[in-house]
PDB file of C-alpha atoms in Angstrom:
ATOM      1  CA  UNK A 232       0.290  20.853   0.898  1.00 73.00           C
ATOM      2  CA  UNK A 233       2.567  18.242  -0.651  1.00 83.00           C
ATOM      3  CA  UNK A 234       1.225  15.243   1.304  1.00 95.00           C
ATOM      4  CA  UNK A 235       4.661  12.389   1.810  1.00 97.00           C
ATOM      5  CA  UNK A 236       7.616  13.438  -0.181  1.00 97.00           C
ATOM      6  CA  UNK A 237      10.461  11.074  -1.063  1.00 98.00           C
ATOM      7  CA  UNK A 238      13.856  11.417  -1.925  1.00 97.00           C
ATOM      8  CA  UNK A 239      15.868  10.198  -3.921  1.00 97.00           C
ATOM      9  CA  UNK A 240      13.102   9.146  -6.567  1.00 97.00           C
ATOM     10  CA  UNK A 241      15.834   6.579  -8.194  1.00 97.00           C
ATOM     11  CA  UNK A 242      18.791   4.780  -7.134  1.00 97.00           C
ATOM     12  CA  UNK A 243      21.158   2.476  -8.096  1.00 97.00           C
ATOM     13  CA  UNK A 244      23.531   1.002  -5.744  1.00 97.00           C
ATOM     14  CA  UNK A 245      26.555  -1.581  -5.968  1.00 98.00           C
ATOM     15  CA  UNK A 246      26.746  -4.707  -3.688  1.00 98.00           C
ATOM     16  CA  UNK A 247      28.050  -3.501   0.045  1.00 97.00           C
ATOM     17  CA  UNK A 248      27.102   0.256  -0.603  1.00 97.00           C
ATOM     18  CA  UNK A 249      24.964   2.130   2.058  1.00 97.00           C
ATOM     19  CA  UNK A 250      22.016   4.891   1.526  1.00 97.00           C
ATOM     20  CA  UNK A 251      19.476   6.486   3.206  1.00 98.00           C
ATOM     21  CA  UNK A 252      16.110   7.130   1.852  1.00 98.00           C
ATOM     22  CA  UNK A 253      13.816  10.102   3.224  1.00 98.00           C
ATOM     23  CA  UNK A 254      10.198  10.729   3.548  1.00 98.00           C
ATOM     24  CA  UNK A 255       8.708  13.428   5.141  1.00 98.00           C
ATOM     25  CA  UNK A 256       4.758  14.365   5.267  1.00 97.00           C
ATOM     26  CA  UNK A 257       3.289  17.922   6.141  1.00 96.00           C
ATOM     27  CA  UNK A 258      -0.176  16.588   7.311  1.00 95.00           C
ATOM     28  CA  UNK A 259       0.681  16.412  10.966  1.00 94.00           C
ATOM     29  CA  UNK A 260      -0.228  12.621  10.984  1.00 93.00           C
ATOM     30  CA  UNK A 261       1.409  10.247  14.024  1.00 92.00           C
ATOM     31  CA  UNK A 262       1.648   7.071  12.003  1.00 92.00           C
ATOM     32  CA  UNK A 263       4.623   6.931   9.397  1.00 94.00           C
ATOM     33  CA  UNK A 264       5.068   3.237   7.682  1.00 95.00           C
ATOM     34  CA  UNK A 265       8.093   2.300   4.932  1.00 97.00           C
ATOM     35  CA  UNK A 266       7.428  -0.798   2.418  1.00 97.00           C
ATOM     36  CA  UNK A 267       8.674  -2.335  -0.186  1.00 98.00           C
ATOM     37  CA  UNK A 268       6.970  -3.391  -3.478  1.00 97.00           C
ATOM     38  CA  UNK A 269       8.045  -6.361  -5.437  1.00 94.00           C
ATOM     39  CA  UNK A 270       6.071  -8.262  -8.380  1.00 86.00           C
ATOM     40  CA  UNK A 271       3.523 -10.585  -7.475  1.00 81.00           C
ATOM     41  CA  UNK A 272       4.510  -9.924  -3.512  1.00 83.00           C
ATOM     42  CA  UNK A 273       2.471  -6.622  -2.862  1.00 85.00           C
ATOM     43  CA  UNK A 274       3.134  -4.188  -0.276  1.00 93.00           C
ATOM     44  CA  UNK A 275       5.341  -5.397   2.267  1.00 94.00           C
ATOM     45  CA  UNK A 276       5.396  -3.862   5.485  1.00 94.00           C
ATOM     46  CA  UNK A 277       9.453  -2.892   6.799  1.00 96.00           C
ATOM     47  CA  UNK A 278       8.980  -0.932   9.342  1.00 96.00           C
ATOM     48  CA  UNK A 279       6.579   1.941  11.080  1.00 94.00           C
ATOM     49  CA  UNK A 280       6.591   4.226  13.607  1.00 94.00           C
ATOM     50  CA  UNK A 281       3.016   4.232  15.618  1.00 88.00           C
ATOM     51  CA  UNK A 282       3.569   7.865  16.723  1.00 87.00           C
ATOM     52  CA  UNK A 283       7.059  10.150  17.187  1.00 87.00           C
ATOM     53  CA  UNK A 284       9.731   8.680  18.921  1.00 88.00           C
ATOM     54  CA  UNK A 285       8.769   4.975  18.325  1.00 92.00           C
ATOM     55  CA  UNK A 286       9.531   2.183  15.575  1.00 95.00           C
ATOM     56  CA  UNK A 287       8.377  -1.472  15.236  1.00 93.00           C
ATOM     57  CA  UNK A 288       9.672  -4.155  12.706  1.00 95.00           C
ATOM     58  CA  UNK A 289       7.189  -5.278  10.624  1.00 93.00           C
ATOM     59  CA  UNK A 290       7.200  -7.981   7.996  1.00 91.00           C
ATOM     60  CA  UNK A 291      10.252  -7.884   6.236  1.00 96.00           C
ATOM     61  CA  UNK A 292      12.571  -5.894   8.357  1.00 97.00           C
ATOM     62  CA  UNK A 293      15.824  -7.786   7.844  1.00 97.00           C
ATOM     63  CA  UNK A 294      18.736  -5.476   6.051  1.00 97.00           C
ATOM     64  CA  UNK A 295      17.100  -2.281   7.314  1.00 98.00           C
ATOM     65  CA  UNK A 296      17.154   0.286   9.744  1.00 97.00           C
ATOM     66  CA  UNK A 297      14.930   3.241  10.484  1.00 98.00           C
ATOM     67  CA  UNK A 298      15.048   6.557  12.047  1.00 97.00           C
ATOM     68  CA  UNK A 299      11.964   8.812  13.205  1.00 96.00           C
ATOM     69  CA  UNK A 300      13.487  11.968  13.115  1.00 89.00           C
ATOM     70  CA  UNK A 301      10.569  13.677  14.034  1.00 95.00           C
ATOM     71  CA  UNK A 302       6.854  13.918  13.734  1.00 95.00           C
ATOM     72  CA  UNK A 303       7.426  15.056   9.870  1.00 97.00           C
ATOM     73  CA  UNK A 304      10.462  12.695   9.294  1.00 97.00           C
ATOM     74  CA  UNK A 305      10.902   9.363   8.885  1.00 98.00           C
ATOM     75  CA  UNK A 306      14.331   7.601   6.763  1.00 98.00           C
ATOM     76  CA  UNK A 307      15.092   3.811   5.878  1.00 98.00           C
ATOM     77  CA  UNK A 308      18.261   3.182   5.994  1.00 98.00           C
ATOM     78  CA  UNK A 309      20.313  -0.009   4.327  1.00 97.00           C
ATOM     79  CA  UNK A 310      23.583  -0.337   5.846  1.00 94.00           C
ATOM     80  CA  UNK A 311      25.055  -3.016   3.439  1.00 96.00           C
ATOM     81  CA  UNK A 312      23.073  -3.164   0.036  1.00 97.00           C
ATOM     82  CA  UNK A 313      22.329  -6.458  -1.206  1.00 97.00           C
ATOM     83  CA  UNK A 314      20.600  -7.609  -5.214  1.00 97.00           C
ATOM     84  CA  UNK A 315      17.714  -8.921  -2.662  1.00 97.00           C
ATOM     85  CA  UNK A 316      16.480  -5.457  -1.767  1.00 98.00           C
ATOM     86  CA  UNK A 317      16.569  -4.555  -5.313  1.00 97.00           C
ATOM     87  CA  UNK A 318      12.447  -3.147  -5.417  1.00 98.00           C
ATOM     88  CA  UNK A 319      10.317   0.180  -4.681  1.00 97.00           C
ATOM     89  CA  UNK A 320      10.132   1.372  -1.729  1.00 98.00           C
ATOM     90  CA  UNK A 321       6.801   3.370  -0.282  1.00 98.00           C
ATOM     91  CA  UNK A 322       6.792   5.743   2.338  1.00 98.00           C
ATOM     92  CA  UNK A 323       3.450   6.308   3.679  1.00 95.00           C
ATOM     93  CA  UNK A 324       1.838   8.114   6.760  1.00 94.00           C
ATOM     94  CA  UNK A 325      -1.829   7.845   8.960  1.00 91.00           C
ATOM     95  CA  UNK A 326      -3.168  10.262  10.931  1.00 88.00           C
ATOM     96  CA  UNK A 327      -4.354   8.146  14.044  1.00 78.00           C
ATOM     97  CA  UNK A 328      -1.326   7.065  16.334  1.00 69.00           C
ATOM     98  CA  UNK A 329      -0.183   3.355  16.377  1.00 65.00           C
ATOM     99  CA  UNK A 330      -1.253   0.261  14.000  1.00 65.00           C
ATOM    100  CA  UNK A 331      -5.175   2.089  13.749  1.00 58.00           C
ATOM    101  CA  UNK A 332      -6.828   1.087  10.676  1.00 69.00           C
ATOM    102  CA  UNK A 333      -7.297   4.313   9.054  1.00 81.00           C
ATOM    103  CA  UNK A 334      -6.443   5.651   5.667  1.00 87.00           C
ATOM    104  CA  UNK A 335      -2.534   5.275   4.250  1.00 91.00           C
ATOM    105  CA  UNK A 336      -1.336   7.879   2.266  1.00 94.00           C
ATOM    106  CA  UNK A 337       1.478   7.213   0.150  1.00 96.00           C
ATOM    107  CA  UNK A 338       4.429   8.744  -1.294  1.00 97.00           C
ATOM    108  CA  UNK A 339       5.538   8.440  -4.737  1.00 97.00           C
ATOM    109  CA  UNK A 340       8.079   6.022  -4.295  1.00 97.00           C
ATOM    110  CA  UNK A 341      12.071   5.147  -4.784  1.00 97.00           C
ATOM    111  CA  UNK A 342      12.919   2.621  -7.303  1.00 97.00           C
ATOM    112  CA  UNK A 343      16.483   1.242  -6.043  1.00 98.00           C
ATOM    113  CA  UNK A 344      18.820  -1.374  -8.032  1.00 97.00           C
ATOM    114  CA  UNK A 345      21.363  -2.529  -6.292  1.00 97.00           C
ATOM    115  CA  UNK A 346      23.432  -4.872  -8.579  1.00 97.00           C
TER     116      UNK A 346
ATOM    117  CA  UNK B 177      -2.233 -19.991   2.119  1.00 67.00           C
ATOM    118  CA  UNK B 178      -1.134 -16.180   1.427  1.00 76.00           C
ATOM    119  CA  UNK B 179      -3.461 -14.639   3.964  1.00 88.00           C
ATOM    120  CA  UNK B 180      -4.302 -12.177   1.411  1.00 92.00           C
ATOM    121  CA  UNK B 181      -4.888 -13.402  -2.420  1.00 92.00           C
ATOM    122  CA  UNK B 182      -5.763 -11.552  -5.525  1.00 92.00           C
ATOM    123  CA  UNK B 183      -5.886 -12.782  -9.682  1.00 83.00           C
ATOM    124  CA  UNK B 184      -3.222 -10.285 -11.131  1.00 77.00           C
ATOM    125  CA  UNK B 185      -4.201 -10.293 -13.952  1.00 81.00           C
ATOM    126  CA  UNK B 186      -3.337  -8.077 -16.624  1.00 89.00           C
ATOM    127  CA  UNK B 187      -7.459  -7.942 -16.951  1.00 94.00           C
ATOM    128  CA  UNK B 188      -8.077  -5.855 -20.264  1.00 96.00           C
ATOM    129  CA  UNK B 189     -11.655  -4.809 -21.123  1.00 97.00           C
ATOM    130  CA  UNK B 190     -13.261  -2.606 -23.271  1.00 97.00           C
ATOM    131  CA  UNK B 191     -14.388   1.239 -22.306  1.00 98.00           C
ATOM    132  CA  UNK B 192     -17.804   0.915 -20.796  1.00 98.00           C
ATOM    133  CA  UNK B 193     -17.540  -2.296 -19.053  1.00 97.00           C
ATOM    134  CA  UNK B 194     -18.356  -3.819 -16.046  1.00 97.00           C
ATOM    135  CA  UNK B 195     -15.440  -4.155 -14.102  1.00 97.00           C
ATOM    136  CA  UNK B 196     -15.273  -7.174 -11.179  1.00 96.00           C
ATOM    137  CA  UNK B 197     -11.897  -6.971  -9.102  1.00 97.00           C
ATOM    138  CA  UNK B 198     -11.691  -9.881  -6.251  1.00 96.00           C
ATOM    139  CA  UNK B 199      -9.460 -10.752  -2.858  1.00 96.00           C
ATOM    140  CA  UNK B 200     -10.018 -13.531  -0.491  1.00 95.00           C
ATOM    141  CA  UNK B 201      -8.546 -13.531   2.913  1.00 94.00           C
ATOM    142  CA  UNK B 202      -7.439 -16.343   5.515  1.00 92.00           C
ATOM    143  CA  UNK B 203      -8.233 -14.661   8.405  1.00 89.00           C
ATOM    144  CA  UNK B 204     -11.858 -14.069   9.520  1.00 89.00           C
ATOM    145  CA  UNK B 205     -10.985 -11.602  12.010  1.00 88.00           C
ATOM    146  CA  UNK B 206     -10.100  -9.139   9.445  1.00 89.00           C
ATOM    147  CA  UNK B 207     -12.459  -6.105   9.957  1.00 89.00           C
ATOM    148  CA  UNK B 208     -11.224  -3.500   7.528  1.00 90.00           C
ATOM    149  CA  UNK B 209     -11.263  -3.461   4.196  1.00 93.00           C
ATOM    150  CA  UNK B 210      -9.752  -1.632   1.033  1.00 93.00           C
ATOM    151  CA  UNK B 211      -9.141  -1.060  -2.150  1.00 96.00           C
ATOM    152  CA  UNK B 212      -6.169   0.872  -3.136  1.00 96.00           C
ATOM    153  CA  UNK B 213      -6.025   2.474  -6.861  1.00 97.00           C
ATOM    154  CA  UNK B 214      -2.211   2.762  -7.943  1.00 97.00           C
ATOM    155  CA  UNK B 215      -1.002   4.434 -11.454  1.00 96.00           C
ATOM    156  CA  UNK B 216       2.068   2.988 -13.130  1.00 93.00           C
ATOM    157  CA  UNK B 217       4.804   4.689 -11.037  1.00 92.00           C
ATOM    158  CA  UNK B 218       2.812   6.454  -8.724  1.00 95.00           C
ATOM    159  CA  UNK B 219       2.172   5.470  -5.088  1.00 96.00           C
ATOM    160  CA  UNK B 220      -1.127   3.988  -4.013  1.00 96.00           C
ATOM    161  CA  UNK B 221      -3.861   6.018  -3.147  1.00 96.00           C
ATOM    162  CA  UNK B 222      -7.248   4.983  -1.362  1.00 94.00           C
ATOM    163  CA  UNK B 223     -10.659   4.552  -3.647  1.00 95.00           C
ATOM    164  CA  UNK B 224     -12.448   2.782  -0.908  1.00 92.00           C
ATOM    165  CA  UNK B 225     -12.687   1.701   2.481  1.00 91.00           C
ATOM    166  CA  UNK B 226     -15.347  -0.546   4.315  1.00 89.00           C
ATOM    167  CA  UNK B 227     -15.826  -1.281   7.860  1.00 85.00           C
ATOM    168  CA  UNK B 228     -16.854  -5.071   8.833  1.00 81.00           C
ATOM    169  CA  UNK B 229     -19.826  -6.644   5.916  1.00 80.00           C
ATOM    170  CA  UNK B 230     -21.942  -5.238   3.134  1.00 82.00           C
ATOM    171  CA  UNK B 231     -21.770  -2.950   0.108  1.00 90.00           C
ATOM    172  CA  UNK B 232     -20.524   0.834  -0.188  1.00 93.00           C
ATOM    173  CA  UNK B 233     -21.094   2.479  -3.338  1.00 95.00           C
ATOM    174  CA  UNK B 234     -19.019   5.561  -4.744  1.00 94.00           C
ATOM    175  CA  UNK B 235     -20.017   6.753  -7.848  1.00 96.00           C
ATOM    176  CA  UNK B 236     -19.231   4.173 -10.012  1.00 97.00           C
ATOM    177  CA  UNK B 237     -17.084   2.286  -7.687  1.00 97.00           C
ATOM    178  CA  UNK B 238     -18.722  -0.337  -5.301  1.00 97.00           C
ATOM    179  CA  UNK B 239     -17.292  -2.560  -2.563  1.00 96.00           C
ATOM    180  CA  UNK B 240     -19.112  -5.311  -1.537  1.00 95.00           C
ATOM    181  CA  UNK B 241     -17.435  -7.275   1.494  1.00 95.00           C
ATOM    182  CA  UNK B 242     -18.854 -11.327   1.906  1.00 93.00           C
ATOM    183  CA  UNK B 243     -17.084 -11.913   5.305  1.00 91.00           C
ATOM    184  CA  UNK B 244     -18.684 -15.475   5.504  1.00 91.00           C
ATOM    185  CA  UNK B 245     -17.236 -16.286   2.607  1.00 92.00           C
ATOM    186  CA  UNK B 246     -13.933 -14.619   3.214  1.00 93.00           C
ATOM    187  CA  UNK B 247     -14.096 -12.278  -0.159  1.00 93.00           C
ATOM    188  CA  UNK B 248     -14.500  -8.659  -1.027  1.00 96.00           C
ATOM    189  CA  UNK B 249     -15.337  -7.056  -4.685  1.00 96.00           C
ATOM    190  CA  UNK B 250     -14.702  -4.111  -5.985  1.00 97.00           C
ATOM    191  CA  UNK B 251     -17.278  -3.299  -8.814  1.00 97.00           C
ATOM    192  CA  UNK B 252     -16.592  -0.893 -11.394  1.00 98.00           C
ATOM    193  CA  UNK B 253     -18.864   0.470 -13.759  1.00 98.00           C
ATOM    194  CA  UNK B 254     -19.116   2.327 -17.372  1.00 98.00           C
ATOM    195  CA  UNK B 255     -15.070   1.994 -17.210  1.00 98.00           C
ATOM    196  CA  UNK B 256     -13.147   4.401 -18.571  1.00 98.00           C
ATOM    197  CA  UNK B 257      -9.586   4.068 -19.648  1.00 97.00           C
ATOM    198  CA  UNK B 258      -8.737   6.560 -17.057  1.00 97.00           C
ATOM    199  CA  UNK B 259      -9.574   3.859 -14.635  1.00 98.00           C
ATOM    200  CA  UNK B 260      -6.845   1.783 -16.563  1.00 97.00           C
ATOM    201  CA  UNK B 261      -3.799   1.071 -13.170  1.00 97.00           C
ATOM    202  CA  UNK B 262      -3.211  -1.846 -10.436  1.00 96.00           C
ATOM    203  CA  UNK B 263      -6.010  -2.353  -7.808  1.00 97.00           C
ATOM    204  CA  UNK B 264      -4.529  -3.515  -4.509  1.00 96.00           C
ATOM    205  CA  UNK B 265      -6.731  -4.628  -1.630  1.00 96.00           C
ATOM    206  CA  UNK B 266      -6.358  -4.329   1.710  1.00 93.00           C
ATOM    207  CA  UNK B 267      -6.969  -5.919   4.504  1.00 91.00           C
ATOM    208  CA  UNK B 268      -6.835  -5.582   8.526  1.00 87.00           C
ATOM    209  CA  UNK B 269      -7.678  -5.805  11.896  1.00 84.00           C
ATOM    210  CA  UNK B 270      -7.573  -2.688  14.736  1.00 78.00           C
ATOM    211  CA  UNK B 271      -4.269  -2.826  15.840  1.00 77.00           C
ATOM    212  CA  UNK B 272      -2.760  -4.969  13.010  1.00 79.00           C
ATOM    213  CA  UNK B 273      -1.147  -3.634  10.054  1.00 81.00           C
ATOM    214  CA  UNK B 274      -2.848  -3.892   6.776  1.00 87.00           C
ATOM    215  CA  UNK B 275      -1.986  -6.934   4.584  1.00 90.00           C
ATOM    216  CA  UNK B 276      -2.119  -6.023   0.876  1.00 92.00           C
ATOM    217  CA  UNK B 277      -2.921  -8.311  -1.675  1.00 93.00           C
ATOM    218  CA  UNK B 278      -0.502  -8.239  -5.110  1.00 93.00           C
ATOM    219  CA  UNK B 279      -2.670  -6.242  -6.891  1.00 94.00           C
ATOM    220  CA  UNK B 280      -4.776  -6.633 -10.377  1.00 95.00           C
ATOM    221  CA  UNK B 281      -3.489  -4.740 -13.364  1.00 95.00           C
ATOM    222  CA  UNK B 282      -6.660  -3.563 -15.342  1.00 96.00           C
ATOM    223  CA  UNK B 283      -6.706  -1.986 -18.964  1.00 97.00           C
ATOM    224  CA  UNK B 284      -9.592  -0.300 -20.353  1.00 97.00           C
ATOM    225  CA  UNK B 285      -9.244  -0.166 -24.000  1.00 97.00           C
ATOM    226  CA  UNK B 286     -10.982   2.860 -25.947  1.00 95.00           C
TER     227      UNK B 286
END
């Protein structure tokens, strides 16, 4: 039981360039969430996906887009890579569906530089 | 006002102390409350959770929760340098999405 996985665990990206990060979680749990963590800022919500075939911006979702690819999947995806979303990112997944204030669990993160 | 606010320290103490970690909130719906325990370069992971007011106790972790006051605790005691990583709290509402404060960095020194 490896709880939420994600890959790549470090990237660096140049100005303009796109990636996709992934995140997957084997604990059959509806609610899958992506944020970023920057200094001083805390977690800041991007998107989430309240159960499988749905997604909602959340605080900061400017730059990004998402894809639930399943119940298991969800990826973040930056189309054009700017300094600004230089941070690390957090995939994390709930077990109840939609914004239900139950327990996060986290993944170990990405820590992307784009310069 | 940040509707979630937290000292972040660094807060270095020695091995054995009493350890007081704060947040206070804007919002006085907020209902659910957190604290988060997160190792350098490792994601977050819960410690505790508490539903509307009062204290919860968890070994030697306790969360107390003032809602009139708009401020939660997290108490730790006889800390142990294993307990040395960034406390986040957490804060929300049914339906809302969690608001997490910056975090406190805490070192407990042998």
């Amino acid at each position: 039981n490896a709880g939420v996985t994600q890959t790549p665990k470090f990237q660096v990206l140049k100005t303009g360039q796109s990636m996709t990060l992934q995140c997957a979680q084997d604990m059959n749990h509806n609610s899958m969430y992506w944020y970023r963590q920057d200094p001083g800022m805390g977690l800041r919500l991007i998107y989430y996906s309240a159960s499988e075939g749905t997604t909602d911006k959340g605080e900061v979702p400017n730059g990004y887009n998402v894809s639930r690819l399943n119940k298991r999947e969800f990826s973040l995806r930056l189309e054009s890579a700017a300094p600004s979303q230089t941070s690390v990112y957090f995939c994390a997944s709930s077990e109840l569906r939609g914004l239900a204030s139950d327990e996060q669990y986290f993944g170990p993160g990405t820590r992307l530089t784009v310069t | 006002q940040k509707e979630v606010e937290q000292d972040p320290g660094p807060l270095s103490v020695p091995e054995g102390a009493i350890v007081s970690l704060n947040c206070t909130y804007s919002n006085s719906a907020f209902q659910y409350f957190m604290w988060y325990r997160q190792y350098s370069r490792k994601g977050p992971e819960l410690l505790m959770y508490t539903y509307s007011s009062g204290n919860k106790e968890d070994g030697r972790f306790t969360a107390q929760v003032d809602k009139s006051s708009k401020y939660i605790s997290l108490f730790i005691r006889d800390s142990q340098p294993s307990d040395s990583a960034t406390y986040l709290c957490a804060i929300g509402n049914y339906g809302q999405n969690f608001v997490f404060g910056p975090g406190t960095r805490l070192s407990v020194l042998p």
